[in-house]
Structures are given as structure tokens and as C-alpha cells.
Amino acid sequence: MQEIHWTEQGEPRSARWHSESGNPPPKRVQVADDTMNADVAYRLACEGTALLWRGDFQNARQLLQALARRADHKKSKGGKGSKARAEKAPASATEAFHLHRQAQSQRARTLAMLLIPFEPGYRIPLRRAPDVALACNEAYGRGDDAFVISLRELLGLVGAHEWRKAGVAVAALGERIHPHYGVFSPVRGEYVQLVADAPLPRGANELAFDIGAGTGVLSAVLAKRGVKHVVATDMDKRALSCARDNISRLLLEGQVELLEADLFPAGQAPLVVCNPPWVPARPNSSVEAAVYDPDSRMLRGFLSGLKTHLTPGGEGWLIMSDLAEHLGLRTRAELEEWIAAGGLKVLGRLDARPVHPKASDASDPLHAARAAEVTSLWRLGVA
């Protein structure tokens, strides 16, 4: 258990520190309230001084918005003109990606410097503070201790709670999926639609494996298609809880079995489905683990182990974006080599263009790669 330490009213104080992204407790902490100027707050945050808020909660939210505006509009110290801009332009898509991730991380670190105290029972001892006990219980479990977290994390948690209540419409299901805190939401409908459209291999109506269940959306699609028994695995307890909730809401408990396992369950199946993280890079939070996977660990693990978990004539469905290829982080040749090394062959492929907003956002630093992105369902069989 990590602790955060500060001095208040001349006395040393401390509390438990909580950070979902794994950030260490800040070394310098200053008590702040409604008299704090946004420019001063931004300077302190950039210097690594955290601000433990003691004023009005709604004013803290406004201050965070002011800090975000300053972070987003921070002027470059470089020269002006087309020549300077050309010199600063990334030399490649790979460099653009790393610069983008670096900027995201720096922005997140700065905005995480505004801190909120909690008393036992998830009570916030500030004026006009909302009741967030239910949202915190959903994300963290019981709260018997006092602790301190960043306001940015708290607002993300509250937003996830509202998203969980409302759910996300999934066209391929004709139903809503309710994502939990820390579990990636199925907002990219193209990959779900591919699983709904691909022809089921012989015998798959009896049994299928879903590797990396997440919200349970692909298991639900398979069950709705008539697969009698879907065995879904995940290593993340939040994901398993989320999938269990969604499978129950959809009245599919009799068809979908959830297991905590690293990739494959025991045995073989006529159909094994996997939608691994598609970008080989380090995630900065638990929810990002659905997108970023260092060294393509899950992808390579799936391809190397698939052969032994397929029944004769069975298929493995690899559902994955090729964004990493357009960013220069992985080549198509590498993917094909991993497929062959696993004793597999490509039986066919279904492609879909992305429909999410960033694909058409020309202001996005990675627009060129996103505009070229294709999400594919690779039908793999034993070579």
C-alpha cells in the first residue's frame, strides 16, 4: 500500500494513495482551495507539484477544465513559419505515433496533479461534492479507508458508471452491452459485425471458444447465432465480472461459460475466436490493455497455441485491425510468419473499414494511418 504525504496547518499528514494507472504518489504536495489561480495551478502541476483540493468540489472541476485548456493550447517554443513546421513534422508514421503517445502521457501526468481526498465509505469531504459511493463500489469494491486520488481519475470513474447504466447499443446483437469500469467498450461495431457475418465452420454450432472475453460481446454474438456452448476466457477479474453481467442481462447463462484463464481453456473446439489488442505498445491504464499489447504478447500466444485447440477441420477467427502496420509498428510479413510458425494457414479473410469518428478526423495526429486502417477477420486452419 502506497501513501501520500503532505503538510497541512503546520502538521505532517498522510493517506493511502490510489492510482488505477499505477502512477506513484507525488513527492511534492501543496494544499489548494478556491483561491488558487489557474495559471499558478498549471505551472505547479507542470513542475510536478500536486494540489490537494480543500475548496468547493465544483470549483475543482472547473479548475481541471482550465488546466486541460492550457495543456491543449500550450504553444511550441520553436520558430514560426513553414520551414520550422516542416522541421518539426514527424519523419514517419512510427515517429508520429510515439510523439502522440508521449504527448498523451505528459498531458495525463499534468492533469493528474489535482487531487481529491476521500473519507471512509467513499465520502468526499468537500462542499458541493457529489455522492459517488455507488460508482466507487462498482470500480474498487468496499471502501473502508481514507485515501487520495486524482480528480481526473474520479471523473473517469463516474463517467464509466453512467456508461455502465446506459449501455452501448450493438447493432450486430440488436441489444445493449453494459461496459464496466476498466473494461474496453464495444464502440467499434465493425469487428463485432464481422463475427456476426462470417460463416460458421462445421460443428461450431455445438462449441466455440472466445479468447479474451472482455465485455462478453463476442460470446453473446456467437450464442445468438445458435452456438450451444461458448467457453469464454479472460485474465482480468473486472472483465469476467462485466461479461458475466452482460451474459446474464441477455439471458444467455445457459450457453456461455466464463473461465479465468490465460488464453485457452482446456480441450479443443471447432471454432476459436480471438480479438487481441492490435497495437504493440505499452498500455498506460487497465482499459488501454484492450488496445495496447507490448511485443504483441496475446496475438503471438493465440497464434502459437491455436493449432492444439482446434478440432479436425476447425477454424480460428483472428479479428484484428491493421493499424499497427500503418504505424510501422508491425509488418504484414511478421503476422504471416507468426501464422505459419503456428502450423496454421489462412482459409480466407473478411474485411471492414472503420466507422469510428477518428477515422475521418483530419486533425488527429495519426489521421493518415487511421484513414487507411482495415479491420479483418482472418479465418485460420491447421496447415
Tab-separated table of C-alpha atoms in Angstrom:
chain	number	residue	atom	x	y	z
A	1	MET	CA	0.000	0.000	0.000
A	2	GLN	CA	1.443	3.340	-1.056
A	3	GLU	CA	0.887	6.542	0.889
A	4	ILE	CA	0.829	10.196	0.005
A	5	HIS	CA	2.352	12.684	2.462
A	6	TRP	CA	1.812	16.414	2.886
A	7	THR	CA	1.869	19.184	5.456
A	8	GLU	CA	-1.309	20.977	6.456
A	9	GLN	CA	-1.738	23.632	9.123
A	10	GLY	CA	1.852	23.003	10.137
A	11	GLU	CA	1.321	19.284	10.776
A	12	PRO	CA	2.522	16.304	8.711
A	13	ARG	CA	-0.325	14.210	7.305
A	14	SER	CA	-0.665	11.118	5.158
A	15	ALA	CA	-3.291	8.928	3.486
A	16	ARG	CA	-3.482	5.891	1.272
A	17	TRP	CA	-2.710	6.654	-2.359
A	18	HIS	CA	-4.757	5.140	-5.183
A	19	SER	CA	-3.973	5.271	-8.895
A	20	GLU	CA	-5.520	2.905	-11.445
A	21	SER	CA	-2.783	3.750	-13.940
A	22	GLY	CA	-0.107	2.809	-11.421
A	23	ASN	CA	1.292	6.321	-11.000
A	24	PRO	CA	3.428	6.671	-7.856
A	25	PRO	CA	2.277	9.144	-5.199
A	26	PRO	CA	3.558	12.645	-5.985
A	27	LYS	CA	6.561	13.672	-3.930
A	28	ARG	CA	5.513	17.312	-3.631
A	29	VAL	CA	2.003	18.123	-2.427
A	30	GLN	CA	0.507	21.553	-1.786
A	31	VAL	CA	-2.907	22.188	-0.256
A	32	ALA	CA	-5.096	24.260	-2.596
A	33	ASP	CA	-8.558	25.800	-2.488
A	34	ASP	CA	-10.869	28.177	-4.361
A	35	THR	CA	-8.314	30.987	-4.218
A	36	MET	CA	-5.898	29.053	-6.448
A	37	ASN	CA	-5.265	30.818	-9.754
A	38	ALA	CA	-5.461	28.548	-12.841
A	39	ASP	CA	-2.157	29.814	-14.260
A	40	VAL	CA	-0.392	29.169	-10.961
A	41	ALA	CA	-2.022	25.766	-10.676
A	42	TYR	CA	-0.895	24.840	-14.191
A	43	ARG	CA	2.678	25.932	-13.517
A	44	LEU	CA	2.812	23.906	-10.299
A	45	ALA	CA	1.303	20.853	-11.992
A	46	CYS	CA	3.822	21.026	-14.843
A	47	GLU	CA	6.616	21.219	-12.275
A	48	GLY	CA	5.355	18.057	-10.579
A	49	THR	CA	3.650	19.632	-7.561
A	50	ALA	CA	0.310	18.010	-6.766
A	51	LEU	CA	-2.590	20.106	-5.493
A	52	LEU	CA	-4.670	18.529	-2.724
A	53	TRP	CA	-8.028	20.243	-3.003
A	54	ARG	CA	-9.775	21.652	0.080
A	55	GLY	CA	-12.240	24.009	-1.606
A	56	ASP	CA	-15.565	23.614	-3.400
A	57	PHE	CA	-15.786	20.397	-5.455
A	58	GLN	CA	-17.443	22.049	-8.459
A	59	ASN	CA	-14.711	24.699	-8.480
A	60	ALA	CA	-12.164	21.887	-8.612
A	61	ARG	CA	-13.893	20.546	-11.737
A	62	GLN	CA	-13.715	23.993	-13.315
A	63	LEU	CA	-10.040	24.259	-12.437
A	64	LEU	CA	-9.366	20.884	-14.057
A	65	GLN	CA	-11.078	22.106	-17.231
A	66	ALA	CA	-8.892	25.206	-17.149
A	67	LEU	CA	-5.772	23.060	-16.770
A	68	ALA	CA	-6.879	20.917	-19.731
A	69	ARG	CA	-7.349	24.009	-21.900
A	70	ARG	CA	-3.853	25.196	-21.039
A	71	ALA	CA	-2.374	21.775	-21.749
A	72	ASP	CA	-4.179	21.543	-25.103
A	73	HIS	CA	-3.201	25.030	-26.229
A	74	LYS	CA	0.364	25.068	-24.993
A	75	LYS	CA	2.418	26.987	-27.523
A	76	SER	CA	5.537	25.485	-29.015
A	77	LYS	CA	8.805	27.242	-28.158
A	78	GLY	CA	10.095	26.636	-31.702
A	79	GLY	CA	10.216	29.152	-34.510
A	80	LYS	CA	7.401	30.200	-36.794
A	81	GLY	CA	6.811	29.701	-40.475
A	82	SER	CA	6.557	26.776	-42.874
A	83	LYS	CA	10.249	25.860	-42.599
A	84	ALA	CA	10.055	25.484	-38.806
A	85	ARG	CA	6.850	23.472	-39.106
A	86	ALA	CA	8.459	21.185	-41.689
A	87	GLU	CA	11.445	20.625	-39.405
A	88	LYS	CA	9.120	19.688	-36.577
A	89	ALA	CA	6.925	17.360	-38.667
A	90	PRO	CA	7.401	13.673	-37.725
A	91	ALA	CA	9.651	11.844	-40.158
A	92	SER	CA	7.405	8.768	-40.223
A	93	ALA	CA	4.105	7.373	-39.000
A	94	THR	CA	6.035	5.493	-36.313
A	95	GLU	CA	7.589	8.695	-35.008
A	96	ALA	CA	4.192	10.399	-35.123
A	97	PHE	CA	2.749	7.587	-33.026
A	98	HIS	CA	5.482	7.769	-30.385
A	99	LEU	CA	5.265	11.567	-30.201
A	100	HIS	CA	1.480	11.319	-29.866
A	101	ARG	CA	1.744	8.772	-27.038
A	102	GLN	CA	4.402	10.898	-25.339
A	103	ALA	CA	2.172	13.967	-25.521
A	104	GLN	CA	-0.793	11.979	-24.198
A	105	SER	CA	1.265	10.734	-21.249
A	106	GLN	CA	2.571	14.203	-20.406
A	107	ARG	CA	-0.935	15.671	-20.564
A	108	ALA	CA	-2.277	12.891	-18.339
A	109	ARG	CA	0.502	13.388	-15.780
A	110	THR	CA	-0.155	17.130	-15.614
A	111	LEU	CA	-3.923	16.807	-15.232
A	112	ALA	CA	-3.499	14.061	-12.628
A	113	MET	CA	-1.887	16.587	-10.261
A	114	LEU	CA	-5.242	17.868	-8.976
A	115	LEU	CA	-6.127	15.565	-6.077
A	116	ILE	CA	-9.320	14.814	-4.185
A	117	PRO	CA	-9.480	13.413	-0.619
A	118	PHE	CA	-11.821	10.579	0.347
A	119	GLU	CA	-13.049	9.612	3.793
A	120	PRO	CA	-14.084	6.016	4.652
A	121	GLY	CA	-17.217	4.915	2.825
A	122	TYR	CA	-16.251	6.884	-0.285
A	123	ARG	CA	-17.372	10.202	1.144
A	124	ILE	CA	-15.740	13.320	-0.322
A	125	PRO	CA	-15.326	15.939	2.463
A	126	LEU	CA	-15.747	18.950	0.181
A	127	ARG	CA	-18.532	21.467	-0.402
A	128	ARG	CA	-20.977	20.503	-3.190
A	129	ALA	CA	-19.321	17.120	-3.587
A	130	PRO	CA	-21.490	14.500	-5.336
A	131	ASP	CA	-22.367	11.119	-3.889
A	132	VAL	CA	-20.037	8.752	-5.763
A	133	ALA	CA	-20.235	5.783	-3.387
A	134	LEU	CA	-22.035	3.514	-5.859
A	135	ALA	CA	-19.626	4.294	-8.695
A	136	CYS	CA	-16.632	3.715	-6.409
A	137	ASN	CA	-18.054	0.472	-5.063
A	138	GLU	CA	-18.516	-0.793	-8.621
A	139	ALA	CA	-14.930	0.034	-9.524
A	140	TYR	CA	-12.997	-0.537	-6.298
A	141	GLY	CA	-15.129	-2.712	-4.017
A	142	ARG	CA	-15.667	-1.782	-0.381
A	143	GLY	CA	-14.097	1.454	0.804
A	144	ASP	CA	-13.172	1.227	4.466
A	145	ASP	CA	-10.165	3.570	4.417
A	146	ALA	CA	-9.439	7.192	3.727
A	147	PHE	CA	-7.437	7.756	0.558
A	148	VAL	CA	-6.482	10.291	-2.095
A	149	ILE	CA	-6.906	10.033	-5.889
A	150	SER	CA	-6.677	12.406	-8.818
A	151	LEU	CA	-9.844	14.269	-9.744
A	152	ARG	CA	-9.312	13.190	-13.348
A	153	GLU	CA	-9.470	9.523	-12.362
A	154	LEU	CA	-12.561	10.142	-10.248
A	155	LEU	CA	-14.394	11.841	-13.112
A	156	GLY	CA	-13.470	8.958	-15.403
A	157	LEU	CA	-14.851	6.545	-12.855
A	158	VAL	CA	-18.130	8.480	-12.598
A	159	GLY	CA	-18.372	8.617	-16.394
A	160	ALA	CA	-17.840	4.855	-16.606
A	161	HIS	CA	-20.610	4.358	-14.038
A	162	GLU	CA	-23.048	6.351	-16.198
A	163	TRP	CA	-21.943	4.471	-19.309
A	164	ARG	CA	-22.477	1.190	-17.490
A	165	LYS	CA	-26.033	2.213	-16.575
A	166	ALA	CA	-26.954	3.350	-20.088
A	167	GLY	CA	-25.137	0.647	-22.018
A	168	VAL	CA	-23.825	0.716	-25.590
A	169	ALA	CA	-26.065	-0.275	-28.497
A	170	VAL	CA	-24.536	-3.098	-30.544
A	171	ALA	CA	-26.185	-3.378	-33.943
A	172	ALA	CA	-24.935	-6.924	-34.551
A	173	LEU	CA	-26.717	-8.037	-31.371
A	174	GLY	CA	-29.774	-5.848	-31.514
A	175	GLU	CA	-29.117	-5.355	-27.796
A	176	ARG	CA	-27.111	-3.149	-25.453
A	177	ILE	CA	-23.830	-4.137	-23.818
A	178	HIS	CA	-23.008	-2.564	-20.442
A	179	PRO	CA	-19.244	-1.980	-20.047
A	180	HIS	CA	-17.798	-1.878	-16.540
A	181	TYR	CA	-15.069	0.448	-15.295
A	182	GLY	CA	-11.697	-0.588	-16.709
A	183	VAL	CA	-13.206	-2.800	-19.445
A	184	PHE	CA	-12.991	-1.674	-23.062
A	185	SER	CA	-16.377	-0.794	-24.526
A	186	PRO	CA	-17.502	-2.330	-27.861
A	187	VAL	CA	-17.844	1.067	-29.501
A	188	ARG	CA	-16.146	-0.178	-32.684
A	189	GLY	CA	-19.018	-2.096	-34.199
A	190	GLU	CA	-17.191	-3.246	-37.329
A	191	TYR	CA	-15.287	-6.043	-35.561
A	192	VAL	CA	-18.461	-7.293	-33.868
A	193	GLN	CA	-20.305	-7.281	-37.198
A	194	LEU	CA	-17.569	-9.418	-38.781
A	195	VAL	CA	-18.177	-12.125	-36.161
A	196	ALA	CA	-21.908	-11.873	-36.806
A	197	ASP	CA	-21.459	-12.245	-40.599
A	198	ALA	CA	-18.694	-14.853	-41.014
A	199	PRO	CA	-19.969	-18.352	-41.956
A	200	LEU	CA	-19.735	-20.745	-39.026
A	201	PRO	CA	-17.433	-23.736	-39.648
A	202	ARG	CA	-18.787	-27.276	-39.445
A	203	GLY	CA	-19.529	-28.268	-35.847
A	204	ALA	CA	-19.307	-24.737	-34.449
A	205	ASN	CA	-22.999	-24.743	-33.590
A	206	GLU	CA	-22.081	-27.132	-30.766
A	207	LEU	CA	-18.998	-25.471	-29.225
A	208	ALA	CA	-16.816	-22.372	-29.562
A	209	PHE	CA	-14.055	-20.731	-27.504
A	210	ASP	CA	-13.909	-16.926	-27.040
A	211	ILE	CA	-10.364	-15.930	-26.026
A	212	GLY	CA	-10.265	-12.610	-24.146
A	213	ALA	CA	-13.946	-12.173	-23.373
A	214	GLY	CA	-13.864	-8.501	-22.330
A	215	THR	CA	-17.468	-7.315	-22.066
A	216	GLY	CA	-18.682	-10.684	-23.384
A	217	VAL	CA	-19.971	-9.145	-26.621
A	218	LEU	CA	-18.458	-11.726	-28.993
A	219	SER	CA	-19.634	-14.611	-26.811
A	220	ALA	CA	-23.112	-13.118	-26.914
A	221	VAL	CA	-22.992	-12.802	-30.714
A	222	LEU	CA	-21.954	-16.454	-31.064
A	223	ALA	CA	-24.666	-17.590	-28.664
A	224	LYS	CA	-27.277	-15.538	-30.531
A	225	ARG	CA	-26.115	-17.214	-33.737
A	226	GLY	CA	-27.019	-20.558	-32.220
A	227	VAL	CA	-23.746	-21.851	-30.769
A	228	LYS	CA	-24.957	-24.087	-27.962
A	229	HIS	CA	-21.898	-23.801	-25.702
A	230	VAL	CA	-19.407	-20.911	-25.692
A	231	VAL	CA	-16.429	-21.110	-23.326
A	232	ALA	CA	-15.113	-17.566	-22.781
A	233	THR	CA	-11.823	-16.816	-21.014
A	234	ASP	CA	-10.134	-13.733	-19.613
A	235	MET	CA	-7.380	-12.972	-17.097
A	236	ASP	CA	-8.910	-9.736	-15.850
A	237	LYS	CA	-11.379	-10.091	-12.973
A	238	ARG	CA	-13.192	-6.881	-13.939
A	239	ALA	CA	-13.665	-8.203	-17.462
A	240	LEU	CA	-15.024	-11.510	-16.172
A	241	SER	CA	-17.442	-9.689	-13.874
A	242	CYS	CA	-18.519	-7.435	-16.752
A	243	ALA	CA	-19.006	-10.361	-19.146
A	244	ARG	CA	-20.968	-12.269	-16.506
A	245	ASP	CA	-23.253	-9.264	-16.006
A	246	ASN	CA	-23.894	-8.862	-19.736
A	247	ILE	CA	-24.448	-12.568	-20.354
A	248	SER	CA	-26.968	-12.559	-17.510
A	249	ARG	CA	-28.756	-9.457	-18.857
A	250	LEU	CA	-29.058	-11.190	-22.244
A	251	LEU	CA	-30.366	-14.408	-20.629
A	252	LEU	CA	-27.529	-16.449	-22.144
A	253	GLU	CA	-26.145	-18.088	-18.967
A	254	GLY	CA	-27.175	-21.499	-20.259
A	255	GLN	CA	-24.984	-21.101	-23.337
A	256	VAL	CA	-21.930	-19.116	-22.179
A	257	GLU	CA	-19.424	-20.388	-19.616
A	258	LEU	CA	-16.868	-17.903	-18.246
A	259	LEU	CA	-13.432	-19.004	-17.028
A	260	GLU	CA	-10.412	-17.183	-15.627
A	261	ALA	CA	-7.600	-18.419	-17.864
A	262	ASP	CA	-4.562	-17.145	-19.733
A	263	LEU	CA	-5.728	-17.502	-23.339
A	264	PHE	CA	-7.096	-21.014	-23.975
A	265	PRO	CA	-9.324	-23.239	-21.862
A	266	ALA	CA	-8.646	-26.977	-21.778
A	267	GLY	CA	-9.676	-29.055	-24.770
A	268	GLN	CA	-10.472	-28.386	-28.407
A	269	ALA	CA	-13.288	-26.655	-30.284
A	270	PRO	CA	-14.457	-26.374	-33.914
A	271	LEU	CA	-14.269	-22.575	-33.579
A	272	VAL	CA	-11.848	-20.455	-31.543
A	273	VAL	CA	-12.355	-16.685	-31.680
A	274	CYS	CA	-9.929	-14.006	-30.513
A	275	ASN	CA	-9.892	-10.209	-30.793
A	276	PRO	CA	-6.474	-9.341	-29.284
A	277	PRO	CA	-5.078	-5.839	-28.683
A	278	TRP	CA	-3.956	-4.565	-32.068
A	279	VAL	CA	-1.132	-2.136	-31.220
A	280	PRO	CA	2.200	-3.496	-29.877
A	281	ALA	CA	2.910	-0.812	-27.271
A	282	ARG	CA	2.706	-0.370	-23.510
A	283	PRO	CA	-0.755	0.482	-22.111
A	284	ASN	CA	-0.999	3.400	-19.672
A	285	SER	CA	-4.136	2.146	-17.914
A	286	SER	CA	-6.129	-1.047	-17.431
A	287	VAL	CA	-8.684	-0.167	-20.100
A	288	GLU	CA	-5.883	0.515	-22.607
A	289	ALA	CA	-4.777	-3.120	-22.295
A	290	ALA	CA	-7.540	-3.938	-24.785
A	291	VAL	CA	-5.738	-1.802	-27.391
A	292	TYR	CA	-2.044	-1.904	-26.485
A	293	ASP	CA	-0.121	-5.151	-26.004
A	294	PRO	CA	3.699	-4.986	-25.552
A	295	ASP	CA	5.525	-7.193	-28.063
A	296	SER	CA	2.145	-8.494	-29.354
A	297	ARG	CA	2.100	-10.993	-26.489
A	298	MET	CA	-1.556	-12.001	-26.770
A	299	LEU	CA	-1.539	-12.130	-30.578
A	300	ARG	CA	1.553	-14.322	-30.661
A	301	GLY	CA	0.265	-16.515	-27.837
A	302	PHE	CA	-3.014	-17.070	-29.665
A	303	LEU	CA	-1.305	-17.975	-32.947
A	304	SER	CA	1.250	-20.288	-31.341
A	305	GLY	CA	-1.363	-22.180	-29.300
A	306	LEU	CA	-4.334	-22.237	-31.663
A	307	LYS	CA	-3.414	-25.422	-33.555
A	308	THR	CA	-3.579	-27.652	-30.477
A	309	HIS	CA	-7.015	-26.280	-29.526
A	310	LEU	CA	-8.762	-26.830	-32.874
A	311	THR	CA	-10.705	-29.971	-33.688
A	312	PRO	CA	-10.004	-31.510	-37.139
A	313	GLY	CA	-11.392	-29.136	-39.766
A	314	GLY	CA	-11.903	-26.390	-37.176
A	315	GLU	CA	-11.253	-22.683	-37.638
A	316	GLY	CA	-9.628	-19.946	-35.610
A	317	TRP	CA	-11.008	-16.474	-36.145
A	318	LEU	CA	-8.479	-13.720	-35.557
A	319	ILE	CA	-10.288	-10.368	-35.527
A	320	MET	CA	-7.822	-7.508	-35.660
A	321	SER	CA	-7.164	-4.038	-37.031
A	322	ASP	CA	-4.095	-3.454	-39.214
A	323	LEU	CA	-3.451	-0.023	-37.654
A	324	ALA	CA	-0.093	-1.233	-36.295
A	325	GLU	CA	1.053	-1.920	-39.852
A	326	HIS	CA	0.186	1.603	-40.996
A	327	LEU	CA	2.059	2.971	-37.980
A	328	GLY	CA	5.157	0.922	-38.783
A	329	LEU	CA	4.941	-0.988	-35.504
A	330	ARG	CA	4.390	-4.396	-37.101
A	331	THR	CA	4.536	-5.638	-40.687
A	332	ARG	CA	2.104	-7.861	-42.570
A	333	ALA	CA	5.051	-10.187	-43.235
A	334	GLU	CA	5.606	-10.613	-39.478
A	335	LEU	CA	1.957	-11.517	-38.949
A	336	GLU	CA	2.065	-14.040	-41.774
A	337	GLU	CA	5.277	-15.540	-40.367
A	338	TRP	CA	3.649	-15.987	-36.949
A	339	ILE	CA	0.656	-17.657	-38.588
A	340	ALA	CA	2.912	-20.087	-40.475
A	341	ALA	CA	5.105	-20.716	-37.413
A	342	GLY	CA	1.980	-21.789	-35.515
A	343	GLY	CA	1.322	-24.508	-38.077
A	344	LEU	CA	-1.616	-22.554	-39.497
A	345	LYS	CA	-2.817	-21.426	-42.903
A	346	VAL	CA	-5.176	-18.669	-43.998
A	347	LEU	CA	-8.503	-20.058	-45.204
A	348	GLY	CA	-9.998	-16.678	-46.013
A	349	ARG	CA	-10.438	-13.135	-44.752
A	350	LEU	CA	-13.317	-10.726	-44.269
A	351	ASP	CA	-12.507	-7.011	-44.185
A	352	ALA	CA	-14.337	-3.956	-42.863
A	353	ARG	CA	-13.492	-0.276	-42.935
A	354	PRO	CA	-13.583	1.571	-39.621
A	355	VAL	CA	-16.596	3.721	-38.870
A	356	HIS	CA	-15.420	5.380	-35.642
A	357	PRO	CA	-15.105	9.215	-35.673
A	358	LYS	CA	-11.294	9.324	-35.581
A	359	ALA	CA	-11.118	7.607	-38.977
A	360	SER	CA	-12.402	10.800	-40.597
A	361	ASP	CA	-10.844	13.367	-38.223
A	362	ALA	CA	-8.171	15.160	-40.250
A	363	SER	CA	-6.924	16.970	-37.124
A	364	ASP	CA	-5.917	13.690	-35.466
A	365	PRO	CA	-2.088	13.323	-35.395
A	366	LEU	CA	-2.494	9.733	-36.636
A	367	HIS	CA	-5.107	10.533	-39.279
A	368	ALA	CA	-3.193	9.071	-42.243
A	369	ALA	CA	-2.853	5.697	-40.519
A	370	ARG	CA	-6.421	5.703	-39.221
A	371	ALA	CA	-7.818	6.598	-42.654
A	372	ALA	CA	-6.035	3.586	-44.179
A	373	GLU	CA	-6.998	1.200	-41.365
A	374	VAL	CA	-8.871	-2.023	-42.109
A	375	THR	CA	-10.311	-4.424	-39.540
A	376	SER	CA	-10.167	-8.052	-40.653
A	377	LEU	CA	-11.472	-11.435	-39.576
A	378	TRP	CA	-8.768	-13.927	-40.526
A	379	ARG	CA	-10.120	-17.475	-40.946
A	380	LEU	CA	-7.267	-19.758	-39.883
A	381	GLY	CA	-6.992	-23.516	-40.135
A	382	VAL	CA	-4.345	-26.149	-39.453
A	383	ALA	CA	-1.760	-26.225	-42.255
